[in-house]
mmCIF file of C-alpha atoms in Angstrom:
data_model
loop_
_atom_site.group_PDB
_atom_site.id
_atom_site.type_symbol
_atom_site.label_atom_id
_atom_site.label_comp_id
_atom_site.label_asym_id
_atom_site.label_seq_id
_atom_site.Cartn_x
_atom_site.Cartn_y
_atom_site.Cartn_z
ATOM 1 C CA MET A 205 1.768 -8.730 -22.522
ATOM 2 C CA ARG A 206 2.375 -9.187 -18.788
ATOM 3 C CA ASP A 207 -0.261 -11.921 -18.625
ATOM 4 C CA SER A 208 1.911 -14.150 -20.815
ATOM 5 C CA MET A 209 5.445 -13.004 -19.976
ATOM 6 C CA TRP A 210 5.400 -14.130 -16.354
ATOM 7 C CA GLY A 211 5.549 -17.744 -17.552
ATOM 8 C CA PHE A 212 8.690 -17.083 -19.594
ATOM 9 C CA LEU A 213 10.383 -15.423 -16.627
ATOM 10 C CA LEU A 214 9.387 -18.346 -14.430
ATOM 11 C CA PHE A 215 11.008 -20.685 -16.938
ATOM 12 C CA ALA A 216 14.109 -18.464 -16.995
ATOM 13 C CA GLY A 217 14.370 -18.645 -13.197
ATOM 14 C CA VAL A 218 14.196 -22.431 -13.221
ATOM 15 C CA ALA A 219 16.760 -22.530 -16.042
ATOM 16 C CA TRP A 220 19.116 -20.311 -14.022
ATOM 17 C CA LEU A 221 18.875 -22.755 -11.123
ATOM 18 C CA ALA A 222 19.753 -25.631 -13.442
ATOM 19 C CA ILE A 223 22.684 -23.668 -14.869
ATOM 20 C CA SER A 224 23.983 -22.858 -11.396
ATOM 21 C CA TRP A 225 23.865 -26.481 -10.290
ATOM 22 C CA SER A 226 25.383 -27.749 -13.565
ATOM 23 C CA VAL A 227 28.284 -25.281 -13.505
ATOM 24 C CA LEU A 228 29.199 -26.270 -9.956
ATOM 25 C CA ARG A 229 29.291 -29.916 -11.053
ATOM 26 C CA LEU A 230 31.547 -29.304 -14.082
ATOM 27 C CA ASP A 231 35.231 -29.975 -14.268
ATOM 28 C CA PRO A 232 37.165 -26.706 -13.748
ATOM 29 C CA ALA A 233 38.920 -27.131 -17.066
ATOM 30 C CA GLY A 234 35.647 -26.849 -18.976
ATOM 31 C CA VAL A 235 34.155 -23.938 -17.076
ATOM 32 C CA ALA A 236 35.789 -21.278 -19.241
ATOM 33 C CA SER A 237 34.107 -22.708 -22.338
ATOM 34 C CA VAL A 238 30.620 -22.416 -20.817
ATOM 35 C CA ALA A 239 31.016 -18.832 -19.583
ATOM 36 C CA GLY A 240 30.023 -17.468 -23.011
ATOM 37 C CA PRO A 241 26.774 -19.491 -23.287
ATOM 38 C CA VAL A 242 25.838 -18.535 -19.717
ATOM 39 C CA ILE A 243 26.193 -14.819 -20.491
ATOM 40 C CA LEU A 244 24.315 -15.353 -23.754
ATOM 41 C CA PHE A 245 21.420 -16.878 -21.810
ATOM 42 C CA GLY A 246 21.527 -13.794 -19.580
ATOM 43 C CA ALA A 247 21.117 -11.630 -22.682
ATOM 44 C CA LEU A 248 18.112 -13.729 -23.729
ATOM 45 C CA ALA A 249 16.550 -13.296 -20.281
ATOM 46 C CA GLU A 250 16.975 -9.518 -20.585
ATOM 47 C CA ALA A 251 15.175 -9.605 -23.934
ATOM 48 C CA VAL A 252 12.268 -11.443 -22.282
ATOM 49 C CA ARG A 253 12.158 -8.818 -19.528
ATOM 50 C CA ALA A 254 12.031 -6.079 -22.170
ATOM 51 C CA LEU A 255 9.000 -7.772 -23.757
ATOM 52 C CA ALA A 256 7.207 -7.827 -20.394
ATOM 53 C CA GLY A 257 6.137 -4.214 -20.979
ATOM 54 C CA THR A 258 7.463 -2.648 -17.770
ATOM 55 C CA ARG A 259 8.447 1.004 -17.480
ATOM 56 C CA THR A 260 12.138 0.077 -17.727
ATOM 57 C CA TRP A 261 11.804 -2.086 -20.826
ATOM 58 C CA TRP A 262 14.309 0.094 -22.677
ATOM 59 C CA LEU A 263 16.935 -0.591 -20.000
ATOM 60 C CA ASN A 264 16.387 -4.330 -20.356
ATOM 61 C CA ALA A 265 16.643 -4.058 -24.126
ATOM 62 C CA GLY A 266 19.949 -2.191 -23.838
ATOM 63 C CA MET A 267 21.286 -4.747 -21.356
ATOM 64 C CA SER A 268 20.301 -7.539 -23.756
ATOM 65 C CA VAL A 269 22.385 -6.046 -26.550
ATOM 66 C CA LEU A 270 25.312 -5.329 -24.218
ATOM 67 C CA PHE A 271 25.368 -8.830 -22.720
ATOM 68 C CA ALA A 272 25.024 -10.445 -26.148
ATOM 69 C CA ALA A 273 28.164 -8.596 -27.247
ATOM 70 C CA THR A 274 29.925 -9.730 -24.059
ATOM 71 C CA ALA A 275 28.958 -13.348 -24.782
ATOM 72 C CA VAL A 276 30.317 -13.081 -28.318
ATOM 73 C CA VAL A 277 33.671 -11.855 -26.967
ATOM 74 C CA LEU A 278 33.797 -14.808 -24.578
ATOM 75 C CA LEU A 279 32.952 -17.299 -27.323
ATOM 76 C CA LEU A 280 35.655 -15.901 -29.618
ATOM 77 C CA ASP A 281 38.290 -15.727 -26.888
ATOM 78 C CA ARG A 282 41.073 -18.279 -27.321
ATOM 79 C CA ASP A 283 43.102 -17.305 -24.284
ATOM 80 C CA SER A 284 44.100 -20.250 -22.118
ATOM 81 C CA THR A 285 44.047 -18.178 -18.900
ATOM 82 C CA TRP A 286 41.106 -17.364 -16.660
ATOM 83 C CA THR A 287 41.617 -13.593 -16.858
ATOM 84 C CA THR A 288 39.153 -12.812 -19.666
ATOM 85 C CA PRO A 289 36.288 -15.055 -18.431
ATOM 86 C CA ALA A 290 36.599 -13.740 -14.863
ATOM 87 C CA ALA A 291 36.726 -10.099 -16.017
ATOM 88 C CA LEU A 292 33.714 -10.374 -18.339
ATOM 89 C CA VAL A 293 31.644 -12.355 -15.853
ATOM 90 C CA GLY A 294 32.452 -9.683 -13.271
ATOM 91 C CA TRP A 295 31.414 -7.023 -15.786
ATOM 92 C CA PHE A 296 28.065 -8.772 -16.272
ATOM 93 C CA LEU A 297 27.459 -9.026 -12.527
ATOM 94 C CA MET A 298 28.351 -5.416 -11.771
ATOM 95 C CA VAL A 299 26.199 -3.940 -14.551
ATOM 96 C CA ARG A 300 23.206 -6.190 -13.822
ATOM 97 C CA GLY A 301 23.475 -5.622 -10.084
ATOM 98 C CA ALA A 302 23.659 -1.846 -10.473
ATOM 99 C CA LEU A 303 20.552 -1.971 -12.672
ATOM 100 C CA ASP A 304 18.660 -4.019 -10.069
ATOM 101 C CA VAL A 305 19.568 -1.531 -7.336
ATOM 102 C CA ALA A 306 18.458 1.441 -9.463
ATOM 103 C CA VAL A 307 15.152 -0.105 -10.554
ATOM 104 C CA SER A 308 14.271 -1.357 -7.061
ATOM 105 C CA THR A 309 14.928 2.113 -5.633
ATOM 106 C CA MET A 310 12.700 3.684 -8.274
ATOM 107 C CA ASN A 311 9.859 1.212 -7.546
ATOM 108 C CA ARG A 312 10.052 1.290 -3.746
ATOM 109 C CA GLY A 313 6.728 3.133 -3.472
ATOM 110 C CA THR A 314 4.715 0.771 -5.709
ATOM 111 C CA ASP A 315 6.383 -2.645 -5.421
ATOM 112 C CA ARG A 316 6.650 -4.357 -2.052
ATOM 113 C CA THR A 317 9.366 -6.724 -3.367
ATOM 114 C CA TRP A 318 11.786 -3.871 -3.988
ATOM 115 C CA GLY A 319 13.844 -4.773 -0.916
ATOM 116 C CA VAL A 320 14.505 -8.296 -2.208
ATOM 117 C CA LEU A 321 15.600 -7.016 -5.597
ATOM 118 C CA MET A 322 17.858 -4.415 -3.996
ATOM 119 C CA ALA A 323 19.529 -7.082 -1.854
ATOM 120 C CA LEU A 324 20.079 -9.229 -4.945
ATOM 121 C CA GLY A 325 21.514 -6.254 -6.816
ATOM 122 C CA ILE A 326 23.949 -5.455 -4.009
ATOM 123 C CA ALA A 327 25.037 -9.105 -3.887
ATOM 124 C CA GLN A 328 25.656 -9.116 -7.643
ATOM 125 C CA VAL A 329 27.655 -5.900 -7.484
ATOM 126 C CA GLY A 330 29.799 -7.307 -4.671
ATOM 127 C CA LEU A 331 30.379 -10.565 -6.529
ATOM 128 C CA GLY A 332 31.242 -8.696 -9.717
ATOM 129 C CA PHE A 333 33.671 -6.473 -7.829
ATOM 130 C CA TYR A 334 35.400 -9.583 -6.528
ATOM 131 C CA ALA A 335 35.502 -11.111 -10.025
ATOM 132 C CA ALA A 336 37.135 -8.009 -11.477
ATOM 133 C CA GLY A 337 39.881 -8.067 -8.829
ATOM 134 C CA PRO A 338 43.175 -9.973 -8.781
ATOM 135 C CA LEU A 339 41.827 -12.786 -6.564
ATOM 136 C CA ALA A 340 39.642 -14.331 -9.284
ATOM 137 C CA ARG A 341 42.370 -15.636 -11.601
ATOM 138 C CA ASP A 342 42.080 -19.369 -10.994
ATOM 139 C CA ALA A 343 39.600 -22.039 -12.003
ATOM 140 C CA ASP A 344 37.863 -22.421 -8.653
ATOM 141 C CA PRO A 345 36.907 -18.723 -8.280
ATOM 142 C CA VAL A 346 35.490 -18.683 -11.813
ATOM 143 C CA VAL A 347 33.419 -21.782 -11.045
ATOM 144 C CA MET A 348 32.015 -20.141 -7.916
ATOM 145 C CA LEU A 349 31.343 -16.919 -9.823
ATOM 146 C CA LEU A 350 29.293 -18.654 -12.498
ATOM 147 C CA GLY A 351 27.432 -20.677 -9.882
ATOM 148 C CA GLY A 352 26.650 -17.542 -7.851
ATOM 149 C CA LEU A 353 25.585 -15.708 -11.007
ATOM 150 C CA GLY A 354 23.090 -18.425 -11.868
ATOM 151 C CA LEU A 355 21.701 -18.563 -8.321
ATOM 152 C CA LEU A 356 21.225 -14.800 -7.979
ATOM 153 C CA ARG A 357 19.613 -14.464 -11.397
ATOM 154 C CA ALA A 358 17.320 -17.398 -10.626
ATOM 155 C CA VAL A 359 15.986 -15.705 -7.501
ATOM 156 C CA ALA A 360 15.570 -12.374 -9.309
ATOM 157 C CA ASP A 361 13.660 -13.879 -12.243
ATOM 158 C CA LEU A 362 11.460 -16.027 -10.004
ATOM 159 C CA VAL A 363 10.509 -13.040 -7.841
ATOM 160 C CA THR A 364 9.750 -10.944 -10.927
ATOM 161 C CA ALA A 365 7.698 -13.729 -12.520
ATOM 162 C CA LEU A 366 5.565 -14.268 -9.427
ATOM 163 C CA ARG A 367 5.068 -10.529 -9.047
ATOM 164 C CA LEU A 368 3.894 -10.221 -12.655
ATOM 165 C CA ARG A 369 1.571 -13.171 -12.089
ATOM 166 C CA GLU A 370 0.099 -11.381 -9.088
ATOM 167 C CA VAL A 371 -0.334 -8.164 -11.052
ATOM 168 C CA SER A 372 -2.138 -9.972 -13.864
ATOM 169 C CA GLY A 373 -4.572 -11.570 -11.404
ATOM 170 C CA VAL A 374 -5.806 -8.429 -9.638
ATOM 171 C CA ARG A 375 -6.882 -4.987 -10.648
ATOM 172 C CA ALA A 376 -4.328 -2.252 -11.063
ATOM 173 C CA HIS A 377 -5.700 0.013 -8.317
ATOM 174 C CA GLU A 378 -5.413 -2.844 -5.807
ATOM 175 C CA VAL A 379 -1.762 -3.447 -6.661
ATOM 176 C CA LEU A 380 -0.664 0.171 -6.747
ATOM 177 C CA GLN A 381 -2.043 0.922 -3.284
ATOM 178 C CA LEU A 382 -0.791 4.218 -1.905
ATOM 179 C CA SER A 383 0.500 4.603 1.612
ATOM 180 C CA PRO A 384 -1.781 6.396 4.142
ATOM 181 C CA GLU A 385 0.379 9.530 3.994
ATOM 182 C CA ARG A 386 0.160 9.699 0.205
ATOM 183 C CA GLU A 387 -3.593 9.029 0.270
ATOM 184 C CA ASP A 388 -4.076 11.989 2.642
ATOM 185 C CA GLY A 389 -1.966 14.192 0.415
ATOM 186 C CA VAL A 390 -3.868 13.220 -2.734
ATOM 187 C CA ALA A 391 -7.227 13.767 -0.960
ATOM 188 C CA GLY A 392 -6.170 17.222 0.240
ATOM 189 C CA TYR A 393 -4.911 18.205 -3.183
ATOM 190 C CA SER A 394 -8.154 17.033 -4.820
ATOM 191 C CA ALA A 395 -10.263 18.975 -2.317
ATOM 192 C CA GLY A 396 -8.261 22.155 -2.859
ATOM 193 C CA LEU A 397 -8.463 21.753 -6.619
ATOM 194 C CA SER A 398 -12.248 21.298 -6.442
ATOM 195 C CA ASP A 399 -12.636 24.439 -4.326
ATOM 196 C CA PHE A 400 -10.560 26.400 -6.793
ATOM 197 C CA GLU A 401 -12.623 25.243 -9.778
ATOM 198 C CA VAL A 402 -16.020 25.986 -8.150
ATOM 199 C CA PRO A 403 -17.436 29.323 -9.399
ATOM 200 C CA LYS A 404 -16.694 32.067 -6.940
ATOM 201 C CA ALA A 405 -20.293 33.221 -7.056
ATOM 202 C CA LYS A 406 -21.214 30.328 -4.772
ATOM 203 C CA HIS A 407 -18.837 31.504 -2.056
ATOM 204 C CA ARG A 408 -19.909 35.095 -1.708
ATOM 205 C CA ALA A 409 -23.178 36.971 -1.317
ATOM 206 C CA ALA A 410 -24.885 38.728 -4.154
ATOM 207 C CA SER A 411 -23.442 42.121 -5.017
ATOM 208 C CA LYS A 412 -25.117 45.163 -3.409
ATOM 209 C CA THR A 413 -25.412 48.778 -4.524
ATOM 210 C CA PHE A 414 -23.553 51.640 -2.917
ATOM 211 C CA HIS A 415 -26.809 52.921 -1.414
ATOM 212 C CA ASP A 416 -27.438 49.608 0.349
ATOM 213 C CA GLU A 417 -23.926 49.623 1.764
ATOM 214 C CA VAL A 418 -24.398 53.176 3.120
ATOM 215 C CA LEU A 419 -27.666 52.222 4.801
ATOM 216 C CA ARG A 420 -26.167 49.104 6.340
ATOM 217 C CA THR A 421 -23.141 51.008 7.646
ATOM 218 C CA THR A 422 -25.354 53.755 9.123
ATOM 219 C CA ALA A 423 -27.583 51.202 10.851
ATOM 220 C CA ASP A 424 -24.559 49.451 12.325
ATOM 221 C CA LEU A 425 -23.225 52.793 13.588
ATOM 222 C CA ASP A 426 -26.561 53.676 15.237
ATOM 223 C CA THR A 427 -26.625 50.279 16.942
ATOM 224 C CA MET A 428 -23.111 50.774 18.314
ATOM 225 C CA ILE A 429 -23.990 54.252 19.627
ATOM 226 C CA ALA A 430 -27.129 52.905 21.352
ATOM 227 C CA GLN A 431 -25.159 50.073 22.970
ATOM 228 C CA ALA A 432 -22.654 52.634 24.273
ATOM 229 C CA GLY A 433 -25.464 54.520 26.051
ATOM 230 C CA VAL A 434 -25.076 57.737 24.104
ATOM 231 C CA THR A 435 -28.375 59.623 23.871
ATOM 232 C CA GLY A 436 -29.343 62.906 22.346
ATOM 233 C CA THR A 437 -32.251 65.319 22.073
ATOM 234 C CA PRO A 438 -34.818 63.885 19.730
ATOM 235 C CA ARG A 439 -35.654 65.990 16.775
ATOM 236 C CA ALA A 440 -38.669 66.095 14.620
ATOM 237 C CA THR A 441 -38.625 63.671 11.779
ATOM 238 C CA PRO A 442 -38.059 65.637 8.565
ATOM 239 C CA ASP A 443 -40.311 65.260 5.618
ATOM 240 C CA PRO A 444 -38.792 62.710 3.198
ATOM 241 C CA GLU A 445 -39.561 65.055 0.286
ATOM 242 C CA ASP A 446 -37.314 67.741 1.824
ATOM 243 C CA LEU A 447 -34.326 65.397 2.092
ATOM 244 C CA PRO A 448 -31.723 65.489 -0.662
ATOM 245 C CA ALA A 449 -31.408 62.518 -2.924
ATOM 246 C CA VAL A 450 -29.139 59.786 -1.629
ATOM 247 C CA PRO A 451 -26.181 59.223 -3.959
ATOM 248 C CA ASP A 452 -25.905 55.716 -5.401
ATOM 249 C CA THR A 453 -22.239 55.884 -6.386
ATOM 250 C CA PRO A 454 -19.008 56.997 -4.733
ATOM 251 C CA GLU A 455 -18.740 59.820 -7.280
ATOM 252 C CA GLY A 456 -22.200 61.069 -6.349
ATOM 253 C CA ALA A 457 -21.240 61.050 -2.671
ATOM 254 C CA GLU A 458 -18.174 63.194 -3.382
ATOM 255 C CA GLU A 459 -20.271 65.711 -5.339
ATOM 256 C CA ALA A 460 -22.821 65.931 -2.525
ATOM 257 C CA ALA A 461 -20.059 66.553 -0.004
ATOM 258 C CA GLU A 462 -18.668 69.385 -2.150
ATOM 259 C CA ARG A 463 -22.099 71.041 -2.420
ATOM 260 C CA HIS A 464 -22.556 70.774 1.355
ATOM 261 C CA HIS A 465 -19.304 72.606 1.986
#
């Protein structure tokens, strides 16, 4: 879906530029009548963004419905003042700008154009805040608002279209390149997970009997005594048949100790 949608967004960006230039060239008396179609085109652009298949497609779909309703209110408005057009255009700018700021913040680790989109979102929020205030009640401010709306949306759609075109031309793992810090973290996590999943039998020696452990401990003790220089009177080596049986379990050792005492 992305392979084909970037062309539609590119067309939308060019159309926004044409709208911005045309609105600035209109007579102020006719600007209020074109505010509704401009917002309606914004709703159509949101629908195209939703079809692009991004992770936030549901946000774009919701914005499309919301802006379409806003455009209908503007088209049905018969008020001769500039209050309603300025307020609804400001509403569009504030909501769309806030969405751009949120999405760019969410994608800052995977999209290198997130800074541009955040700057555009902040500019839209500021322009919408001005439109909702008492200073935008005349024809000239409304003209500048619609012209600024078209310019900002043109840049946003052009950047998104070119980014989608880039994504469709390269492989996904080349686009979603992790930072060096995240690569080190993922490598360390993978290594630890591999060590945990390896059978523990590979990391330890084969199990030994209790008799082998007793012999090893006794040999180590004799070596330590010899290194310390402790000597004693040698005794005759006893006959192995006269020696008691060596216990093979801890329980057998306890029984032998009880018989000795």
